[in-house]
Short mmCIF file of C-alpha atoms in Angstrom, two decimals:
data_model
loop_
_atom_site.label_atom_id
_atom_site.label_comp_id
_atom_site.label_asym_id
_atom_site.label_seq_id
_atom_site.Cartn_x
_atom_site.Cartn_y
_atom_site.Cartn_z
CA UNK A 5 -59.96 -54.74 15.64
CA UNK A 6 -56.69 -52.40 15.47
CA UNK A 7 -57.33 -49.44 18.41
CA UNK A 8 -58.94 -46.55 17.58
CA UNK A 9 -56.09 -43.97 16.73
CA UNK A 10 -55.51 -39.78 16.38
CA UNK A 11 -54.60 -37.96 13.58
CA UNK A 12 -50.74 -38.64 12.49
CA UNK A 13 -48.24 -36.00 13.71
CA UNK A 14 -45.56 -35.38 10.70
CA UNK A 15 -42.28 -36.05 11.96
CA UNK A 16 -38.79 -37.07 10.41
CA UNK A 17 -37.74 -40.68 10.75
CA UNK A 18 -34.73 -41.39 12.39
CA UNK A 19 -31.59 -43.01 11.25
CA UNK A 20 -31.19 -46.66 12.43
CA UNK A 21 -27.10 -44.86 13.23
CA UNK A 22 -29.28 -42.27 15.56
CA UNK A 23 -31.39 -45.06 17.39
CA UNK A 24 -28.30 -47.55 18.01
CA UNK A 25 -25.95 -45.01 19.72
CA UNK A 26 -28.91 -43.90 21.62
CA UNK A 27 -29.23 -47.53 23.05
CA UNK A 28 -26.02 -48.18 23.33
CA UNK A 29 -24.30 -48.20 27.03
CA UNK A 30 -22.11 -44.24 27.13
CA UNK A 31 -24.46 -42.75 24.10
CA UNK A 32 -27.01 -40.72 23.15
CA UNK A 33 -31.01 -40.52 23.97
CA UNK A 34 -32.39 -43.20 21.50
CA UNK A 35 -35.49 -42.32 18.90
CA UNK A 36 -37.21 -40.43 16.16
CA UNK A 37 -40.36 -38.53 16.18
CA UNK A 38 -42.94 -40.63 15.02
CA UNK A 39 -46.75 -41.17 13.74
CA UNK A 40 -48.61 -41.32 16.79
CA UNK A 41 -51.63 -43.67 16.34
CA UNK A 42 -50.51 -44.37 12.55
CA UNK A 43 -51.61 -48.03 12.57
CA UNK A 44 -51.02 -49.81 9.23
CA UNK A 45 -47.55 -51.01 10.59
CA UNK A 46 -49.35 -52.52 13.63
CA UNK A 47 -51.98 -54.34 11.56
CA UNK A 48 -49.76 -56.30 9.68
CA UNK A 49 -48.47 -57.71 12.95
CA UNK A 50 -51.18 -60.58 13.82
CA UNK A 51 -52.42 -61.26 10.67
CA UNK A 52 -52.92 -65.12 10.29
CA UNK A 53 -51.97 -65.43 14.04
CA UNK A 54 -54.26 -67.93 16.12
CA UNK A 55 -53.83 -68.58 19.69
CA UNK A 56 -50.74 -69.13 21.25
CA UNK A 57 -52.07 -72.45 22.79
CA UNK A 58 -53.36 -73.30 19.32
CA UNK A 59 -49.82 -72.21 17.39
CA UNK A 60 -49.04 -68.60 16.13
CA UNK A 61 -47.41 -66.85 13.55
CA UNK A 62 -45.65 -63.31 14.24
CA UNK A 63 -44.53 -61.26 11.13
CA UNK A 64 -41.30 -59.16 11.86
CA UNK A 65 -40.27 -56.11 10.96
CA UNK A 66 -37.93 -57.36 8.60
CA UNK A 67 -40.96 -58.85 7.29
CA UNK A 68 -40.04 -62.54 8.29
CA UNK A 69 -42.98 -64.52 9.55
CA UNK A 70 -41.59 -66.78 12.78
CA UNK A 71 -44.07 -69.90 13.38
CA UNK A 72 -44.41 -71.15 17.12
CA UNK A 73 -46.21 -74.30 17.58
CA UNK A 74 -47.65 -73.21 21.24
CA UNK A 75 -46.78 -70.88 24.14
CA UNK A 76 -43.74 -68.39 24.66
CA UNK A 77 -42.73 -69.10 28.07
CA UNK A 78 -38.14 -68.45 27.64
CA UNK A 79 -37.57 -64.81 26.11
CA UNK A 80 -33.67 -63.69 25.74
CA UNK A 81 -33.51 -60.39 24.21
CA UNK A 82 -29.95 -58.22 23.23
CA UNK A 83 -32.51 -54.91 22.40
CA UNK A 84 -32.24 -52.92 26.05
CA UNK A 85 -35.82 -51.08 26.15
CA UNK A 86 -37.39 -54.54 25.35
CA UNK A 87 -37.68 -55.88 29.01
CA UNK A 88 -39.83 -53.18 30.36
CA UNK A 89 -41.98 -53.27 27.82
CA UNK A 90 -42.19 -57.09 27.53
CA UNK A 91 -43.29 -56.97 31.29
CA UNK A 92 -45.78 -54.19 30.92
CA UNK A 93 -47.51 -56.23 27.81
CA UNK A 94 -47.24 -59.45 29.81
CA UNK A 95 -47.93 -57.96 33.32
CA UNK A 96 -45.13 -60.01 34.65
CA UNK A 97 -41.19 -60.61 34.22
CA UNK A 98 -41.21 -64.04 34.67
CA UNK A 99 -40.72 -65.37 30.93
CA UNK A 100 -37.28 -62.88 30.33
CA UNK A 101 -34.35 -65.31 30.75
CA UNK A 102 -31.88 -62.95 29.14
CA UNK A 103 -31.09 -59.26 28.74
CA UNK A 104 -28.70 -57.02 27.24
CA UNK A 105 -26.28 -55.91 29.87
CA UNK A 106 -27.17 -51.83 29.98
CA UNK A 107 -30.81 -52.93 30.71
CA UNK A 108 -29.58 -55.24 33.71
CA UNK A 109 -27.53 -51.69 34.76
CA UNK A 110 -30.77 -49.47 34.66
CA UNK A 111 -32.89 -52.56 36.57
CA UNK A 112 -30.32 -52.31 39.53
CA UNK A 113 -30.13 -48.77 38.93
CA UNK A 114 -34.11 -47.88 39.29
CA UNK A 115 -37.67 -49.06 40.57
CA UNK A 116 -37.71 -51.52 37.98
CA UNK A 117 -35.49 -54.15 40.37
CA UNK A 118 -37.72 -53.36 43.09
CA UNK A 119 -40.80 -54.61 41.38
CA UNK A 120 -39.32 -57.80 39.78
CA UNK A 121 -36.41 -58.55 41.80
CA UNK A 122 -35.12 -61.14 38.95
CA UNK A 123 -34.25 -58.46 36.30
CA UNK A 124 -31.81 -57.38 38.36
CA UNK A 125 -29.73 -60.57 38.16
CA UNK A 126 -30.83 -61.66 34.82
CA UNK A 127 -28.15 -63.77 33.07
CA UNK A 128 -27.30 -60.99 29.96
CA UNK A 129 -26.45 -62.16 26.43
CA UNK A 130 -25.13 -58.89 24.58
CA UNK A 131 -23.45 -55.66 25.50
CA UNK A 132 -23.49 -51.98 23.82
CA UNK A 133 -22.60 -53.57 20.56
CA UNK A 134 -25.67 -55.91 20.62
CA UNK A 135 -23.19 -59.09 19.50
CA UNK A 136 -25.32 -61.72 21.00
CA UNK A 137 -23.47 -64.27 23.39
CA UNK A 138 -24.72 -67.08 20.83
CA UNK A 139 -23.11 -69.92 23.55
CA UNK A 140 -24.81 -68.07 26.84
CA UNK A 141 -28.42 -67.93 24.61
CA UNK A 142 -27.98 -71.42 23.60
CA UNK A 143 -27.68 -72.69 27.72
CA UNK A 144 -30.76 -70.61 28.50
CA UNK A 145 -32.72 -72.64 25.71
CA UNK A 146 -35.03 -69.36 24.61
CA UNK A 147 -38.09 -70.00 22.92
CA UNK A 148 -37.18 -67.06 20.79
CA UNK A 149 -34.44 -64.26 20.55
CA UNK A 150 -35.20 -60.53 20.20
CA UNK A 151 -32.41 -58.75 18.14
CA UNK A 152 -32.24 -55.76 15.91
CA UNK A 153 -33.61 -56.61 12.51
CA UNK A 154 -31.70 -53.67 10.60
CA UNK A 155 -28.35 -54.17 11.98
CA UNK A 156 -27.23 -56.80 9.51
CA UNK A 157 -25.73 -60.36 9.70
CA UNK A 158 -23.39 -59.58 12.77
CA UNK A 159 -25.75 -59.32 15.19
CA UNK A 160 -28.74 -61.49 13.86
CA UNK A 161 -27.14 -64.14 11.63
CA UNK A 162 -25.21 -66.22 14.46
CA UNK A 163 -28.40 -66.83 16.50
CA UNK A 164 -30.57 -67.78 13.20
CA UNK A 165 -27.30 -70.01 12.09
CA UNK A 166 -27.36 -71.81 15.60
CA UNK A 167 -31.20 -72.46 15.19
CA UNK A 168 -32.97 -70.13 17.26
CA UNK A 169 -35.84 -68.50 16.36
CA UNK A 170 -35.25 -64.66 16.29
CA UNK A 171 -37.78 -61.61 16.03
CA UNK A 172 -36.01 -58.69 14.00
CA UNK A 173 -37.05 -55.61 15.56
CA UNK A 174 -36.50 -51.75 14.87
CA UNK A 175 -36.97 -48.44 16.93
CA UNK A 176 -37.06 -45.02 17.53
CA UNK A 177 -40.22 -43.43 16.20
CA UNK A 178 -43.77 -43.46 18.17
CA UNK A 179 -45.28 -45.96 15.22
CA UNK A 180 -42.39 -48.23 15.23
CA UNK A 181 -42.92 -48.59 19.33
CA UNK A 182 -46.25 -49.06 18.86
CA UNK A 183 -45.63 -52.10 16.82
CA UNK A 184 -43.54 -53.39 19.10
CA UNK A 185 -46.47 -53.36 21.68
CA UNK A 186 -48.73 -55.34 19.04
CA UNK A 187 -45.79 -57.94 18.50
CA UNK A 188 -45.31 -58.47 22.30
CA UNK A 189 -49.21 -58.83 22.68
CA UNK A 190 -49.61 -61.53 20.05
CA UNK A 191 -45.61 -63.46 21.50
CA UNK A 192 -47.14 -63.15 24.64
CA UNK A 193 -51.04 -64.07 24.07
CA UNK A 194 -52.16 -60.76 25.10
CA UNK A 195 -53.39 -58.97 22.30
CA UNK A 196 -56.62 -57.40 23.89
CA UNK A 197 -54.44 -56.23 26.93
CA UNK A 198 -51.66 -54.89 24.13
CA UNK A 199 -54.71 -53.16 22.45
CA UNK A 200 -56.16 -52.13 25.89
CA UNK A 201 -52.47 -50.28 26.72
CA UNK A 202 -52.27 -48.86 23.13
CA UNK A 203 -56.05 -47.09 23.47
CA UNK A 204 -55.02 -45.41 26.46
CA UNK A 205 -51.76 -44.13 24.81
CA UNK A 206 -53.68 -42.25 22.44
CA UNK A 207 -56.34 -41.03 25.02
CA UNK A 208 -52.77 -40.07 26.95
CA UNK A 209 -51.74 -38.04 23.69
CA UNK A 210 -54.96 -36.20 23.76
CA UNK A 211 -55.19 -35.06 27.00
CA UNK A 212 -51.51 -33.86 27.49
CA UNK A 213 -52.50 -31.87 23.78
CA UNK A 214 -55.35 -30.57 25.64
CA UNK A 215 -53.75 -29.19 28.71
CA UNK A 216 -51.00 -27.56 27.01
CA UNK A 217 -52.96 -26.27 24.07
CA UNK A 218 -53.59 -22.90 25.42
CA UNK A 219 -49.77 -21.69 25.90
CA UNK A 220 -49.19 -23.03 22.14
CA UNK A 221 -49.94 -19.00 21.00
CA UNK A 222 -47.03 -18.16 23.13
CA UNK A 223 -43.21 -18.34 21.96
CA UNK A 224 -43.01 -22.26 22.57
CA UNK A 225 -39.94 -22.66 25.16
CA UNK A 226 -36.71 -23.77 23.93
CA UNK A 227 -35.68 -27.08 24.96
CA UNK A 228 -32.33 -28.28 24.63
CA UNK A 229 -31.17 -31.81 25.55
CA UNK A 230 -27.78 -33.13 26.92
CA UNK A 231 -26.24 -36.48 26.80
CA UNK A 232 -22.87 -37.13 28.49
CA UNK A 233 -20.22 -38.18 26.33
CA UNK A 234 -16.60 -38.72 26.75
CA UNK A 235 -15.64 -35.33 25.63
CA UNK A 236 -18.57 -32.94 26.72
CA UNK A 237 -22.35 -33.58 25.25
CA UNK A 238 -24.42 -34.88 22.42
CA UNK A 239 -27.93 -33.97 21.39
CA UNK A 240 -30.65 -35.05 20.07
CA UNK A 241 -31.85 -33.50 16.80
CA UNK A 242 -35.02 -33.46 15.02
CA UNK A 243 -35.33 -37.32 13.86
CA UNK A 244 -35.18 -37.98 17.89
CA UNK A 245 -38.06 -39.19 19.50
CA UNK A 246 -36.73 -35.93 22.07
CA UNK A 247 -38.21 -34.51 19.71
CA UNK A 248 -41.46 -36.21 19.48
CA UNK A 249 -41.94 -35.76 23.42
CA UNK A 250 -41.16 -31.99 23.57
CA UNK A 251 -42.91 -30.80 20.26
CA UNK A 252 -46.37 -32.75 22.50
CA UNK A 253 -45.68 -31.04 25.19
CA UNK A 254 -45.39 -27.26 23.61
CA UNK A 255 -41.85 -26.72 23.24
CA UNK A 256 -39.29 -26.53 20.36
CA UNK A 257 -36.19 -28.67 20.01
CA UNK A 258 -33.18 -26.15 19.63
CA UNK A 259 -31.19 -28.33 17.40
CA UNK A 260 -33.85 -29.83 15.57
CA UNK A 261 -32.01 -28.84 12.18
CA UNK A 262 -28.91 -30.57 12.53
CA UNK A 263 -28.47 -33.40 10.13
CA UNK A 264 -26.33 -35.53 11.84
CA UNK A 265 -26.30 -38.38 13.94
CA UNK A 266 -26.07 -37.57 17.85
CA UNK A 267 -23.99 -34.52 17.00
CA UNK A 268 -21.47 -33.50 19.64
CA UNK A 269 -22.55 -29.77 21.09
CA UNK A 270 -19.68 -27.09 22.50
CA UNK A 271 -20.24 -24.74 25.38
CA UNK A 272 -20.09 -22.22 22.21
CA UNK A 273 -22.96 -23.97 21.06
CA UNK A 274 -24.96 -24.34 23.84
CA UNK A 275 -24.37 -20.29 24.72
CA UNK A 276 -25.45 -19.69 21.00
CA UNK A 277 -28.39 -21.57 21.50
CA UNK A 278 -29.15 -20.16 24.72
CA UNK A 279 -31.91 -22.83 25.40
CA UNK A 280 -34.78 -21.86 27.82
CA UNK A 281 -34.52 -25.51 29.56
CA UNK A 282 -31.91 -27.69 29.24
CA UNK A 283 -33.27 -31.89 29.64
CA UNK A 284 -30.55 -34.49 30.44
CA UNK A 285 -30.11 -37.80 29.75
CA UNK A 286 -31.24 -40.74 31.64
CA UNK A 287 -28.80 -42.62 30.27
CA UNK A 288 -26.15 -41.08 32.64
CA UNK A 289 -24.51 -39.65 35.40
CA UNK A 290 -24.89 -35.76 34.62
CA UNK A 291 -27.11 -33.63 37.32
CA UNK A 292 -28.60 -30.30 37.44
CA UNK A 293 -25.63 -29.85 39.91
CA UNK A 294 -22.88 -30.30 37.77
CA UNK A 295 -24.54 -27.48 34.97
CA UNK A 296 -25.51 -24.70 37.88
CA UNK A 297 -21.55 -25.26 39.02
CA UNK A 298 -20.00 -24.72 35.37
CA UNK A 299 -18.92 -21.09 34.99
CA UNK A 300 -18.64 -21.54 31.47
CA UNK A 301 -22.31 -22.43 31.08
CA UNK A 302 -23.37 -19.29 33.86
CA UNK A 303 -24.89 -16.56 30.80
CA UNK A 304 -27.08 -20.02 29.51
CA UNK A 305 -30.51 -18.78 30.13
CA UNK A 306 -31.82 -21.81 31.29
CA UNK A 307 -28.74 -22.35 33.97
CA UNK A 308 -29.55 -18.85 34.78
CA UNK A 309 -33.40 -19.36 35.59
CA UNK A 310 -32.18 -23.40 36.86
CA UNK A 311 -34.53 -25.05 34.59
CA UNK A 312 -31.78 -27.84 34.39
CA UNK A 313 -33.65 -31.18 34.66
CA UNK A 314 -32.74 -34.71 35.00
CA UNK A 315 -35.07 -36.96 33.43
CA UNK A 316 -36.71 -39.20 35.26
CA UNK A 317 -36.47 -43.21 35.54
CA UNK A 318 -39.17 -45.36 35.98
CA UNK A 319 -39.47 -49.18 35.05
CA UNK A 320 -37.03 -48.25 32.42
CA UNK A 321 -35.73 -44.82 31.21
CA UNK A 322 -37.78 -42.34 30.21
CA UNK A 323 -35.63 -40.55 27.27
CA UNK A 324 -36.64 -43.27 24.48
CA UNK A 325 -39.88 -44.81 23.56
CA UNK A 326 -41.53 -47.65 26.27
CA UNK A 327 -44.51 -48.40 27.69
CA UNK A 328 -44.08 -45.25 30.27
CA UNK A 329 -43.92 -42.90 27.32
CA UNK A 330 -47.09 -40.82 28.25
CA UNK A 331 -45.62 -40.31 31.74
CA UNK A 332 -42.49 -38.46 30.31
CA UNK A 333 -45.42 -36.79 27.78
CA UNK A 334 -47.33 -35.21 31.07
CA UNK A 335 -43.79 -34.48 33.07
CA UNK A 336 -42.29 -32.60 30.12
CA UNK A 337 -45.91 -30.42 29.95
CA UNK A 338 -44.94 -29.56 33.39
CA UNK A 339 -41.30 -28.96 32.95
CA UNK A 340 -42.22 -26.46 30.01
CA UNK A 341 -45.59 -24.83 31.90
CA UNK A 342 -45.35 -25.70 35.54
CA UNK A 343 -47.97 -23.67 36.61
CA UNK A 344 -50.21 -26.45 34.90
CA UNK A 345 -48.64 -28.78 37.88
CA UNK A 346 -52.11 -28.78 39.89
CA UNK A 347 -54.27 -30.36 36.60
CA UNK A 348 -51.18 -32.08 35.46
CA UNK A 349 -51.87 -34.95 37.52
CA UNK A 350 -48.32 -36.32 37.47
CA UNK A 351 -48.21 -38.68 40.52
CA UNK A 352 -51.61 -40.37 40.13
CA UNK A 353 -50.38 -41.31 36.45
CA UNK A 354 -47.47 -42.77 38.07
CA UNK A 355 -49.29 -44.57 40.61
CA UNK A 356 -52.45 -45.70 37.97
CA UNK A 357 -49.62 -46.63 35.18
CA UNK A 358 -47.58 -48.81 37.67
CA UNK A 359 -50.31 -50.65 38.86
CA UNK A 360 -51.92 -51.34 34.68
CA UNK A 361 -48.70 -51.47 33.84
CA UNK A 362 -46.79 -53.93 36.29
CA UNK A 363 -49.70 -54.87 38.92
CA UNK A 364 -47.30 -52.63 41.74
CA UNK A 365 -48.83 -50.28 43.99
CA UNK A 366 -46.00 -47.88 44.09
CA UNK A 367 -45.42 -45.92 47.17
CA UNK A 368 -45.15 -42.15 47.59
CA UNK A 369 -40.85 -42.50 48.69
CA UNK A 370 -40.46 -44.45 45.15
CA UNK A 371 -42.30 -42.09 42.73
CA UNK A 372 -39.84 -39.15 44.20
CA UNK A 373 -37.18 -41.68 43.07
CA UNK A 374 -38.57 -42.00 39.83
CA UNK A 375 -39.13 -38.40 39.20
CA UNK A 376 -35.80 -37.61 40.80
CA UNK A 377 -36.63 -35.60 43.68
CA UNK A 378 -32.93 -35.65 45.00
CA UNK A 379 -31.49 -34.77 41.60
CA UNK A 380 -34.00 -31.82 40.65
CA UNK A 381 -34.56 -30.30 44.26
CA UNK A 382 -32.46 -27.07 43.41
CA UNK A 383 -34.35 -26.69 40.10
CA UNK A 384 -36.87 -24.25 39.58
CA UNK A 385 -40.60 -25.15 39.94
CA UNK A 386 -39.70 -29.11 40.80
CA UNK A 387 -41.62 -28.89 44.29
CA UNK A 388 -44.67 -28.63 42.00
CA UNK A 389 -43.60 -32.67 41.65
CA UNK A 390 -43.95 -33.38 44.90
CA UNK A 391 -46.72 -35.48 47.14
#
């Protein structure tokens, strides 16, 4: 039986261009508002699949049906949120034997090295342009590759060519993660626990809905978020997943309307837009810091009022979709209506989605790392984050 699900949330889909600069290593936030709960996508997933011990059959999302004759115990994967989500499905890290080499730089980077030491040597097998290493996969003997589906023959046809079997996948709306979760379950022979982590997304959705319902008459805050690139910032626009997260949490995307892909943004812009809170990127370098010392940026309301955030990074990054998705749900609640901070519950979510999620009792000292204590201590309200 598929999980009981909530009403769909309209939302534009994003362009695959959108989701593959937001993956890639130096680009923008990855995703596309999706269809929360929308389940016909997930159903077609184990269809005709029997027990991994007995032999299985996953359909893609191409719509390719890949046959296994028993257990998946080697994984390589060149798609970067993957890993995390692999190990939250699985509970463990131990069958990922290759990764793409922007997720190995966010596993030494955050928590996620500390609870599976491995990841953070993992041999990797693609870089930003997802061009698998087809000699590198073939020494690690996978039982199956993960590549993009909707990339074409560059990135998927070499691995297929050389033998391997390969799961197509795509990304960027809530739906489309989702079905990645029901894949990984039936790859991994853990459907109930997939469906188990899928049910308490949705009860997630509801009760972050719930808490911020009653500032929804208000103006809903403007939220603006800022990716590093090599000549100032990009955004993320309506088919984002941003978008997704911040239109759950009562706020409105200030360049929802833009129609193109990771758009570059001006200070002219950002002053125009005058954003009430400004997000930025997990992806990079760029702190609170850096905004509240640019002149340039001083009449932005949100610099103004520092409500400058980093976002925070958990077993993987919290800008795009992953298993940790209703964690950056409840922090951006908070971020837009911090005085909900005592019912928001925050740091037991952490601590409860760690342990379902990984089986790792994190400590008080890592969930400030995770929520970025250090990078968000001069921004306004972020104490109500604290133990």
């Amino acid at each position: 039986m598929p999980p009981a699900v909530l009403p769909p949330h309209p939302a534009s889909p994003p362009s695959r261009r959108t989701v593959l600069r937001g993956l890639g290593a130096g680009s923008l936030a990855l995703g596309g508002a999706g269809l929360l709960g929308a389940c016909s996508s997930r159903d077609a997933q184990d269809t005709g699949a029997k027990s991994p011990e007995a032999g299985f059959t996953i359909t893609d999302q191409r719509g390719k049906k890949i046959s296994f004759d028993g257990p998946v115990t080697r994984i390589a994967t060149a798609i970067i949120p993957s890993p995390s989500m692999l190990a939250a499905v699985d509970g463990g890290y131990d069958r990922i034997v290759g990764i793409n080499e922007s997720t190995l730089t966010a596993n030494r980077q955050g928590v996620f090295g500390t609870l599976f030491p491995a990841s953070k040597t993992t041999t990797t097998i693609a870089g930003a342009d997802f061009v698998p290493n087809v000699e590198t996969i073939m020494k690690l003997a996978p039982d199956v590759v993960l590549q993009w589906g909707d990339m074409g023959d560059e990135v998927i046809a070499p691995l297929e060519s050389a033998g391997l079997k390969v799961i197509g996948l795509t990304y960027g709306t809530q739906e489309m993660m989702e079905t990645w979760i029901t894949i990984f379950g039936t790859l991994l022979g853990k459907s109930e626990r997939a469906t188990a982590l899928l049910d308490r997304m949705h009860d997630e959705d509801t009760k972050v809905r719930a808490l911020v319902d009653p500032y929804r008459k208000a103006a809903a805050p403007k939220v603006l978020y800022l990716k590093a690139a090599s000549d100032g910032y990009t955004t993320a626009t309506g088919s984002d997943y941003m978008t997704h997260w911040t239109e759950l949490a009562g706020g409105v995307n200030v360049a929802h309307d833009i129609a193109a892909d990771s758009p570059q943004v001006s200070t002219e812009q950002i002053l125009s837009w005058d954003p009430d809170v400004i997000l930025l990127s997990a992806f990079d370098d760029k702190a609170p810091a850096d905004l509240f010392g640019d002149k340039a940026l001083s009449p932005v309301r949100a610099v103004r009022d520092r409500r400058v955030y980093k976002v925070p990074l958990g077993g993987y990054r919290w800008d795009p979709p992953c298993c940790e998705s209703p964690l950056m749900w409840r922090w951006t609640a908070q971020i837009l209506h911090p005085e909900i901070a005592s019912r928001n519950g925050l740091r037991a979510q952490i601590k409860d989605t760690f342990d379902l999620l990984y089986g790792y009792g994190i400590s008080a000292a890592e969930t400030d790392e995770v929520l970025r204590l250090d990078l968000n201590s001069k921004s306004a309200g972020y104490d109500g984050f604290r133990a």
